[in-house]
Coordinates of C-alpha atoms and ligand atoms in Angstrom, one line a residue:
M1 CA -70.9 135.1 -137.5
V2 CA -72.9 137.2 -135.4
E3 CA -74.7 134.3 -134.0
Q4 CA -71.7 133.3 -132.2
W5 CA -70.5 136.7 -130.4
T6 CA -70.7 137.5 -126.9
I7 CA -71.5 140.4 -125.2
S8 CA -68.1 141.9 -125.0
E9 CA -67.3 140.9 -128.4
I10 CA -70.1 142.6 -129.6
R11 CA -69.6 145.6 -127.6
S12 CA -65.6 145.7 -128.7
K13 CA -66.6 145.4 -132.4
L14 CA -69.2 148.0 -132.4
L15 CA -66.9 150.4 -130.4
K16 CA -64.2 149.6 -132.9
G17 CA -66.5 150.3 -135.6
A18 CA -65.8 146.8 -137.2
I19 CA -69.6 146.7 -137.8
S20 CA -72.3 149.2 -137.3
A21 CA -75.0 148.4 -134.9
K22 CA -77.3 148.4 -138.1
E23 CA -75.5 145.8 -139.9
L24 CA -75.2 143.7 -136.7
I25 CA -79.1 143.9 -136.0
Q26 CA -79.6 143.1 -139.6
E27 CA -77.3 140.1 -139.7
L28 CA -78.9 138.6 -136.4
L29 CA -82.6 139.3 -137.9
S30 CA -81.4 137.4 -141.1
Y31 CA -80.1 134.7 -139.1
I32 CA -83.3 134.7 -136.7
E33 CA -85.5 134.3 -140.2
N34 CA -83.4 131.5 -141.1
H35 CA -83.7 129.3 -138.1
N36 CA -86.9 130.6 -136.1
S37 CA -89.3 128.6 -138.1
Y38 CA -88.4 125.2 -137.2
I39 CA -87.1 126.1 -133.7
N40 CA -89.9 128.5 -132.6
A41 CA -88.2 130.3 -130.1
Y42 CA -89.4 133.6 -130.9
L43 CA -93.4 134.5 -131.0
T44 CA -92.9 138.1 -132.1
I45 CA -89.6 139.5 -133.7
T46 CA -89.3 143.2 -133.5
A47 CA -87.3 143.9 -136.6
E48 CA -88.5 147.4 -137.1
S49 CA -88.1 148.9 -133.6
A50 CA -84.6 147.1 -133.4
L51 CA -83.2 148.4 -136.7
K52 CA -84.5 152.1 -135.2
E53 CA -82.9 151.7 -132.0
A54 CA -79.7 150.5 -133.8
E55 CA -79.7 153.6 -136.0
E56 CA -79.7 155.8 -133.3
F57 CA -76.6 154.3 -132.0
D58 CA -74.8 154.6 -135.3
N59 CA -75.9 158.4 -135.2
N60 CA -74.7 158.9 -131.7
R61 CA -71.2 157.4 -131.3
K62 CA -71.4 159.0 -127.7
L63 CA -74.5 157.1 -126.4
L64 CA -72.9 153.9 -127.9
E65 CA -69.9 154.4 -125.4
E66 CA -71.7 155.5 -122.4
K67 CA -74.2 152.6 -122.3
P68 CA -72.6 149.5 -121.0
L69 CA -75.0 147.1 -123.4
G70 CA -75.3 149.8 -126.1
G71 CA -76.1 147.9 -129.5
V72 CA -76.3 144.5 -127.7
P73 CA -79.1 142.5 -129.1
I74 CA -81.4 140.5 -126.4
A75 CA -84.3 138.4 -126.5
I76 CA -87.1 138.8 -123.9
K77 CA -89.2 136.0 -122.7
D78 CA -92.9 136.7 -123.3
C79 CA -94.6 136.9 -119.8
L80 CA -92.3 140.4 -119.4
C81 CA -94.0 143.3 -120.2
T82 CA -92.5 145.2 -123.0
R83 CA -93.8 148.6 -124.0
F84 CA -95.9 148.9 -127.1
I85 CA -94.7 145.3 -127.7
R86 CA -97.0 142.2 -127.8
T87 CA -96.8 140.2 -124.9
T88 CA -98.7 136.9 -124.8
C89 CA -97.4 134.8 -122.1
A90 CA -97.9 132.2 -124.9
S91 CA -101.6 132.2 -124.1
K92 CA -104.6 132.9 -126.6
I93 CA -106.2 135.0 -123.7
L94 CA -103.4 137.6 -123.9
E95 CA -102.8 137.1 -127.8
N96 CA -103.5 140.7 -128.6
F97 CA -102.1 142.1 -125.3
V98 CA -99.8 145.1 -125.9
P99 CA -98.6 146.5 -122.6
P100 CA -98.3 150.3 -122.2
Y101 CA -95.3 149.7 -120.0
D102 CA -91.9 147.8 -119.6
A103 CA -91.1 145.5 -116.9
T104 CA -88.7 147.1 -114.5
C105 CA -86.0 144.4 -115.8
V106 CA -86.6 145.3 -119.1
E107 CA -86.3 149.0 -118.6
K108 CA -83.2 148.6 -116.9
L109 CA -81.7 146.6 -120.0
R110 CA -83.1 149.4 -122.3
K111 CA -81.5 151.9 -120.0
A112 CA -78.1 150.2 -120.7
G113 CA -78.6 150.0 -124.1
A114 CA -79.9 146.7 -125.0
I115 CA -81.7 146.2 -128.0
I116 CA -84.8 143.8 -128.0
V117 CA -84.7 141.4 -131.2
G118 CA -87.8 139.9 -130.2
K119 CA -90.3 137.9 -127.3
T120 CA -89.9 134.2 -126.6
N121 CA -92.2 131.5 -126.7
M122 CA -92.6 129.7 -123.5
D123 CA -95.2 127.1 -121.6
E124 CA -98.4 129.2 -121.2
F125 CA -98.2 131.4 -118.1
A126 CA -94.8 129.7 -117.6
M127 CA -96.5 126.5 -116.2
G128 CA -94.3 123.7 -117.5
S129 CA -91.3 122.1 -118.0
T130 CA -91.1 121.6 -121.7
T131 CA -92.4 124.5 -123.6
E132 CA -95.1 122.3 -125.1
H133 CA -97.7 124.0 -123.3
S134 CA -97.5 127.0 -125.6
A135 CA -100.7 128.1 -127.5
F136 CA -98.3 128.9 -130.4
G137 CA -96.8 125.7 -130.5
P138 CA -93.6 124.1 -128.9
T139 CA -90.1 125.1 -129.3
R140 CA -87.6 122.7 -130.4
N141 CA -84.2 122.0 -128.9
P142 CA -81.5 123.0 -131.2
W143 CA -79.2 120.2 -130.3
D144 CA -81.8 117.6 -131.4
T145 CA -85.1 119.2 -133.0
D146 CA -87.2 116.2 -132.1
R147 CA -86.5 116.8 -128.4
V148 CA -87.7 119.3 -125.9
P149 CA -86.0 122.5 -124.9
G150 CA -87.1 122.5 -121.3
G151 CA -89.2 125.0 -120.0
S152 CA -90.7 127.0 -119.4
S153 CA -88.2 129.6 -120.7
G154 CA -87.6 127.1 -123.5
G155 CA -87.8 130.1 -126.3
S156 CA -85.1 132.2 -124.4
A157 CA -82.6 129.2 -124.1
A158 CA -83.0 127.8 -127.2
A159 CA -82.5 131.2 -128.9
V160 CA -79.5 131.6 -126.9
A161 CA -78.0 128.3 -127.4
S162 CA -78.7 128.4 -131.6
G163 CA -77.4 131.9 -131.8
M164 CA -80.6 133.5 -132.7
A165 CA -79.6 135.9 -129.6
P166 CA -76.3 136.5 -127.5
C167 CA -78.3 136.6 -124.5
A168 CA -82.1 136.4 -123.2
L169 CA -84.1 137.2 -120.1
G170 CA -86.2 134.3 -118.8
T171 CA -88.4 133.6 -115.5
D172 CA -88.0 131.0 -113.2
T173 CA -91.0 130.0 -110.4
G174 CA -89.9 126.3 -110.0
G175 CA -86.9 125.8 -112.5
S176 CA -88.0 127.5 -115.6
I177 CA -84.6 129.3 -116.3
R178 CA -82.2 126.5 -114.9
L179 CA -84.2 123.7 -116.8
P180 CA -84.1 124.9 -120.3
S181 CA -80.7 126.3 -119.8
F182 CA -79.5 122.7 -119.1
Y183 CA -81.3 121.2 -122.0
C184 CA -80.1 123.8 -124.2
G185 CA -76.5 123.9 -122.9
V186 CA -76.3 127.3 -121.7
L187 CA -75.9 129.1 -118.7
G188 CA -78.8 130.4 -116.5
L189 CA -79.4 132.2 -113.2
K190 CA -82.3 132.2 -110.9
P191 CA -81.5 135.0 -108.5
T192 CA -82.5 135.0 -104.9
Y193 CA -86.1 135.9 -104.5
G194 CA -86.3 139.6 -104.0
R195 CA -82.9 140.3 -106.0
V196 CA -84.8 141.2 -109.2
S197 CA -88.0 143.3 -109.4
R198 CA -91.0 141.5 -110.3
Y199 CA -92.8 144.6 -111.8
G200 CA -94.2 143.8 -115.1
L201 CA -93.5 140.1 -114.7
I202 CA -97.0 138.6 -115.8
A203 CA -97.6 136.9 -112.2
F204 CA -97.8 133.0 -112.1
A205 CA -96.8 132.5 -108.5
S206 CA -95.9 135.5 -106.7
S207 CA -94.0 134.1 -104.0
L208 CA -91.8 132.3 -106.2
D209 CA -91.4 134.1 -109.7
Q210 CA -87.8 136.0 -110.4
A211 CA -86.7 136.9 -113.5
G212 CA -83.0 135.9 -114.5
P213 CA -80.5 136.1 -117.3
I214 CA -79.5 133.6 -120.0
A215 CA -76.3 133.6 -121.7
R216 CA -73.6 131.5 -123.4
T217 CA -70.6 132.6 -121.0
V218 CA -70.4 133.3 -117.3
E219 CA -69.1 136.9 -118.1
D220 CA -72.3 137.5 -120.0
L221 CA -74.5 136.1 -117.4
A222 CA -72.8 138.4 -114.6
I223 CA -73.2 141.5 -117.0
L224 CA -76.9 140.6 -117.3
A225 CA -77.3 139.9 -113.7
E226 CA -76.0 143.2 -112.8
V227 CA -77.8 145.4 -115.0
I228 CA -81.2 144.0 -114.0
S229 CA -80.9 143.7 -110.0
G230 CA -81.5 146.1 -107.4
Y231 CA -84.2 147.3 -105.2
D232 CA -87.6 148.6 -107.0
P233 CA -89.9 150.6 -104.9
K234 CA -92.6 149.2 -107.6
D235 CA -92.1 145.6 -106.2
T236 CA -92.4 145.7 -102.3
T237 CA -90.8 141.9 -102.4
S238 CA -87.7 143.4 -104.0
V239 CA -85.1 143.7 -101.5
K240 CA -82.8 146.7 -100.5
K241 CA -79.5 145.4 -101.1
E242 CA -76.3 146.6 -102.8
V243 CA -75.7 144.5 -106.0
P244 CA -72.4 143.5 -106.2
R245 CA -70.5 144.0 -109.6
F246 CA -70.7 140.1 -110.6
S247 CA -68.8 141.0 -113.5
E248 CA -65.7 142.1 -111.8
I249 CA -65.4 139.1 -109.1
L250 CA -65.2 136.5 -111.7
G251 CA -61.4 135.4 -111.6
T252 CA -61.1 135.3 -107.8
P253 CA -59.6 132.4 -106.5
V254 CA -62.1 129.7 -105.4
K255 CA -59.7 127.7 -103.1
G256 CA -61.1 127.0 -99.9
I257 CA -64.6 127.3 -100.8
R258 CA -66.7 124.6 -99.5
I259 CA -69.3 122.7 -101.3
G260 CA -71.9 120.5 -100.0
I261 CA -73.3 117.6 -101.8
P262 CA -76.8 117.1 -100.7
K263 CA -77.2 113.2 -100.5
E264 CA -81.0 113.3 -101.4
Y265 CA -80.3 114.7 -104.8
F266 CA -78.3 111.7 -105.8
Q267 CA -80.5 108.8 -104.6
H268 CA -83.0 109.0 -107.5
S269 CA -82.8 107.1 -110.7
I270 CA -81.0 109.8 -112.2
D271 CA -79.7 109.6 -115.9
P272 CA -76.2 108.0 -115.8
E273 CA -74.7 110.7 -117.9
I274 CA -76.1 113.4 -115.9
E275 CA -74.6 112.0 -112.7
R276 CA -71.3 111.4 -114.2
A277 CA -71.3 115.0 -115.4
V278 CA -71.9 116.2 -111.8
E279 CA -69.2 113.5 -110.6
E280 CA -66.7 115.0 -113.0
S281 CA -67.1 118.6 -112.3
I282 CA -66.5 117.8 -108.8
K283 CA -63.3 116.4 -109.6
V284 CA -62.4 119.5 -111.7
F285 CA -63.4 121.7 -108.5
R286 CA -61.1 119.7 -106.2
T287 CA -58.0 120.2 -108.5
L288 CA -59.2 124.0 -108.0
G289 CA -58.7 123.6 -104.1
V290 CA -62.5 123.5 -103.6
D291 CA -63.5 121.5 -100.5
F292 CA -66.5 119.1 -100.7
V293 CA -68.8 118.0 -97.8
E294 CA -71.7 115.8 -97.7
V295 CA -74.8 117.4 -96.5
S296 CA -78.4 116.2 -96.3
L297 CA -81.8 118.1 -97.2
P298 CA -84.3 115.4 -95.7
H299 CA -87.3 117.1 -97.0
T300 CA -86.3 117.2 -100.5
D301 CA -88.4 114.8 -101.8
Y302 CA -91.9 116.7 -100.5
G303 CA -90.6 119.8 -103.0
V304 CA -92.8 118.4 -105.7
A305 CA -95.9 118.2 -103.7
A306 CA -95.5 121.5 -101.8
Y307 CA -94.7 123.1 -105.0
Y308 CA -97.4 121.8 -106.8
I309 CA -100.1 123.1 -104.1
I310 CA -98.4 126.5 -103.5
A311 CA -98.0 127.5 -107.1
P312 CA -101.3 126.6 -108.4
A313 CA -103.0 128.0 -105.4
E314 CA -101.0 131.3 -106.1
A315 CA -101.9 130.9 -109.8
S316 CA -105.7 130.2 -109.5
S317 CA -105.8 133.7 -107.8
N318 CA -103.3 135.4 -110.1
L319 CA -105.2 134.1 -113.3
A320 CA -108.8 135.7 -111.7
R321 CA -108.1 138.4 -113.5
Y322 CA -108.4 137.3 -117.3
D323 CA -112.1 137.3 -117.5
G324 CA -112.5 138.9 -120.7
V325 CA -113.5 142.4 -119.1
K326 CA -110.5 144.6 -118.5
Y327 CA -108.2 143.3 -121.3
G328 CA -107.1 140.3 -123.3
F329 CA -109.4 138.3 -125.0
R330 CA -113.0 138.1 -124.8
S331 CA -115.3 135.4 -126.5
P332 CA -118.3 136.5 -128.0
T333 CA -121.7 135.1 -126.5
E334 CA -124.9 134.5 -128.3
K335 CA -126.9 136.6 -125.9
P336 CA -125.6 139.6 -123.6
D337 CA -124.8 137.3 -120.5
L338 CA -122.2 138.3 -118.3
M339 CA -121.7 134.8 -116.7
E340 CA -121.7 133.0 -120.2
M341 CA -119.0 135.7 -121.2
Y342 CA -116.6 134.8 -118.2
L343 CA -117.0 131.0 -118.9
N344 CA -116.5 131.0 -122.5
T345 CA -113.8 133.5 -122.4
R346 CA -111.8 131.5 -119.9
A347 CA -112.6 128.1 -121.6
K348 CA -111.6 129.4 -124.8
G349 CA -108.7 131.5 -123.7
F350 CA -106.9 129.3 -121.3
G351 CA -105.0 126.0 -122.7
A352 CA -105.5 122.5 -120.9
E353 CA -102.4 122.8 -118.5
V354 CA -103.5 126.3 -117.4
K355 CA -106.7 124.9 -116.5
R356 CA -105.5 122.0 -114.7
R357 CA -103.7 124.3 -112.4
I358 CA -106.7 126.7 -111.8
M359 CA -108.5 123.9 -110.9
L360 CA -105.7 122.6 -108.5
G361 CA -105.4 125.6 -106.9
T362 CA -109.0 126.5 -106.5
Y363 CA -109.5 122.9 -104.7
A364 CA -106.7 123.5 -102.4
L365 CA -107.7 127.1 -101.4
S366 CA -111.3 126.0 -100.9
A367 CA -113.2 126.0 -97.6
G368 CA -112.5 122.4 -95.7
Y369 CA -109.4 121.8 -97.8
Y370 CA -107.3 124.9 -97.0
D371 CA -105.8 123.6 -93.8
A372 CA -105.1 120.0 -95.2
Y373 CA -103.3 121.5 -98.6
Y374 CA -102.4 125.0 -98.6
I375 CA -101.1 125.4 -94.8
K376 CA -99.5 121.9 -94.7
A377 CA -97.6 122.9 -98.2
S378 CA -96.6 125.9 -96.4
K379 CA -95.3 124.3 -93.5
V380 CA -93.7 121.7 -95.8
R381 CA -92.0 125.0 -97.5
R382 CA -90.8 126.2 -94.3
L383 CA -88.8 122.8 -93.5
I384 CA -87.3 122.9 -96.8
Q385 CA -85.8 126.4 -96.2
Q386 CA -84.8 125.2 -92.7
D387 CA -83.0 122.2 -94.4
F388 CA -81.0 124.7 -96.7
L389 CA -80.0 126.9 -93.8
K390 CA -79.0 124.1 -91.9
A391 CA -77.0 122.7 -94.7
F392 CA -75.3 126.2 -95.2
E393 CA -73.9 126.1 -91.8
K394 CA -71.5 123.2 -93.0
C395 CA -70.6 125.0 -96.7
D396 CA -70.8 128.0 -99.0
A397 CA -72.7 126.3 -101.9
L398 CA -74.3 123.3 -102.9
I399 CA -73.7 121.4 -106.2
T400 CA -76.5 119.1 -107.6
P401 CA -77.8 117.9 -110.9
V402 CA -80.4 120.2 -112.5
A403 CA -83.1 117.4 -113.4
P404 CA -82.7 113.6 -113.6
L405 CA -83.3 113.4 -117.3
Q406 CA -81.8 114.2 -120.3
P407 CA -84.0 116.0 -122.9
F408 CA -86.9 113.5 -124.1
K409 CA -89.0 113.7 -127.1
I410 CA -91.6 116.3 -127.8
G411 CA -94.6 114.7 -127.0
E412 CA -93.3 111.8 -125.2
K413 CA -94.7 112.9 -121.6
L414 CA -97.5 115.4 -122.5
E415 CA -100.3 112.9 -121.7
D416 CA -98.7 112.6 -118.1
P417 CA -98.6 115.5 -116.0
L418 CA -97.1 113.8 -113.0
A419 CA -94.1 112.6 -114.8
L420 CA -93.7 116.4 -116.1
Y421 CA -94.1 117.8 -112.7
L422 CA -91.4 115.1 -111.6
V423 CA -88.9 116.5 -114.1
D424 CA -88.6 119.5 -111.5
V425 CA -87.5 117.5 -108.5
F426 CA -84.2 119.3 -108.2
T427 CA -85.1 122.5 -109.0
L428 CA -88.3 123.4 -107.0
P429 CA -86.5 123.1 -103.6
A430 CA -84.4 126.2 -104.1
S431 CA -87.5 128.0 -105.4
L432 CA -89.5 127.4 -102.7
A433 CA -86.7 128.6 -100.2
G434 CA -85.9 131.5 -102.4
I435 CA -82.4 131.0 -102.6
P436 CA -80.4 131.5 -106.0
G437 CA -79.3 128.8 -108.4
M438 CA -77.4 128.6 -111.6
S439 CA -77.1 125.7 -114.2
V440 CA -73.7 125.6 -115.5
P441 CA -73.2 123.5 -118.7
C442 CA -70.2 121.0 -119.1
G443 CA -70.5 119.7 -122.7
L444 CA -72.3 117.1 -124.7
S445 CA -73.5 113.8 -123.7
S446 CA -73.0 110.7 -125.9
R447 CA -76.3 111.4 -127.7
G448 CA -75.1 114.8 -128.4
L449 CA -77.4 116.6 -126.0
P450 CA -75.8 119.2 -123.5
V451 CA -75.3 118.1 -119.7
G452 CA -74.4 120.3 -116.8
F453 CA -75.1 120.8 -113.2
Q454 CA -76.7 123.1 -110.8
L455 CA -75.1 125.5 -108.2
L456 CA -77.2 126.7 -105.2
G457 CA -76.1 129.7 -102.9
K458 CA -77.1 131.2 -99.8
Y459 CA -79.7 134.2 -99.7
F460 CA -77.9 136.9 -101.9
D461 CA -74.9 135.4 -102.6
E462 CA -75.1 135.0 -106.4
E463 CA -71.4 136.0 -106.1
I464 CA -70.3 132.4 -105.3
L465 CA -72.0 131.2 -108.0
F466 CA -70.5 133.3 -110.5
R467 CA -67.1 132.7 -109.1
L468 CA -67.3 129.0 -109.1
A469 CA -68.9 128.8 -112.5
Y470 CA -66.2 131.1 -113.9
A471 CA -63.3 129.0 -112.4
Y472 CA -64.8 125.9 -113.7
H473 CA -65.1 127.0 -117.3
R474 CA -61.7 128.5 -117.3
E475 CA -60.4 125.5 -115.8
I476 CA -62.1 122.8 -118.4
A477 CA -61.2 125.6 -121.0
Y478 CA -65.0 125.4 -121.7
S479 CA -65.9 127.4 -125.1
P480 CA -69.6 127.4 -126.0
Q481 CA -70.9 125.9 -129.4
I482 CA -73.5 127.2 -131.2
A483 CA -76.1 124.2 -131.6
I484 CA -75.8 122.7 -134.9
L485 CA -78.9 123.3 -136.6
S486 CA -80.2 120.5 -139.0
Ligands
LIG1 N1 -92.2 123.3 -114.2 C1 -92.8 124.0 -113.1 C2 -94.1 124.5 -113.1 O1 -94.7 123.8 -114.2 C3 -92.0 125.4 -112.8 C4 -92.4 126.2 -114.1 C5 -91.6 127.7 -113.7 O2 -90.6 127.8 -113.1 N2 -92.1 128.7 -114.4 O3 -94.7 125.1 -112.4

């Protein structure tokens, strides 16, 4: 039953001695062993180190008591560096990369006592919305294994949804925490840009990347957010701001909070069940005394175009370091020729989507095109940010769908990159603006697939997202289900 426990249940069982940390990890590992082969959520399972750390807790009760996450298993997306644990970014080019250091968010989790049970699958270098662009095969949606789990943090979301981990870390550059959380029926938070250190997060698009938690309950999400947030001198874009105790403000009443409904998010052809889920949740919020107001975010439609210039531009620069020289994969060459080595290494090491992004980005940044593409996209980004600032003059938070479509079949859109990019239409604007966003599950659609909604907040106001999500789940008596694995 370990697959169903929340963080606080795990903690209370460990503290009461109802189960030892080692037994708990053993049970979880055997559950993972039974299910990972067909879900493919984990790329690496760290059984040995997890059991060793669990034993340390069993041998030292004081340690277990002191650490807020003492003995709690967690899964980490494979673009976050983990000391002495292989970190691949789901790419051939980093297939054997073992970092000598932890990402700051990982280090903070370890300090709090969390036990890493494995590294999760993702779209290569986090470029994608389905986890199909992994060099190690797609992750399957545990609710329907023919369908995508969303991406790029699909492994983390699928692991949490299927009970292979109580909680996980993902990263979100344009929706990669929110979309897979939505598609897998779990909670996911993309914090404000600057809230969580990016040190050790392998860069995709540095001005957008943020790490964040994925969990099955609002409480668990809040506990993790609290642990990983905060200023870090190793990341100059992290912000010196006090981190609120998210887990302690959850029960505060939401009466009088004003939520904006951005009309542009409802003009697209959205799956009717997704639209209904948002409408139903609005009704629930109304009964809690939340007020609603219509707002306009007029530049929403330009988000996809702006993002798919800015993110590839940054990626083309960030990924220049994978050249076969310093680390990672190096392709053998017939004769000792540096250029041939570079070309072969990058041709063989990167997958098709990553190459597409590098080409898009290089083109957008090249002389003669820079102003027309990159500068223009940056201006649009500013307009999108201003839209949000203006909307937040009238309200405290926003409610929107997470994506226009329910999880689709694996392979269905793989040949059509533009169709895949359009799935991000509702998550990209918040990333471009840098505001926090949360995916909140509501239940299942008539097809048995998860539905939910997205809450967006003002800069550094994750607190309101937590309060709203908590009040909503309490009101509908939400109880997380483990995806039935068939
Ligand atoms: N789907 C978007 C992309 O492909 C966002 C990915 C992400 O947030 N890492 O770039």
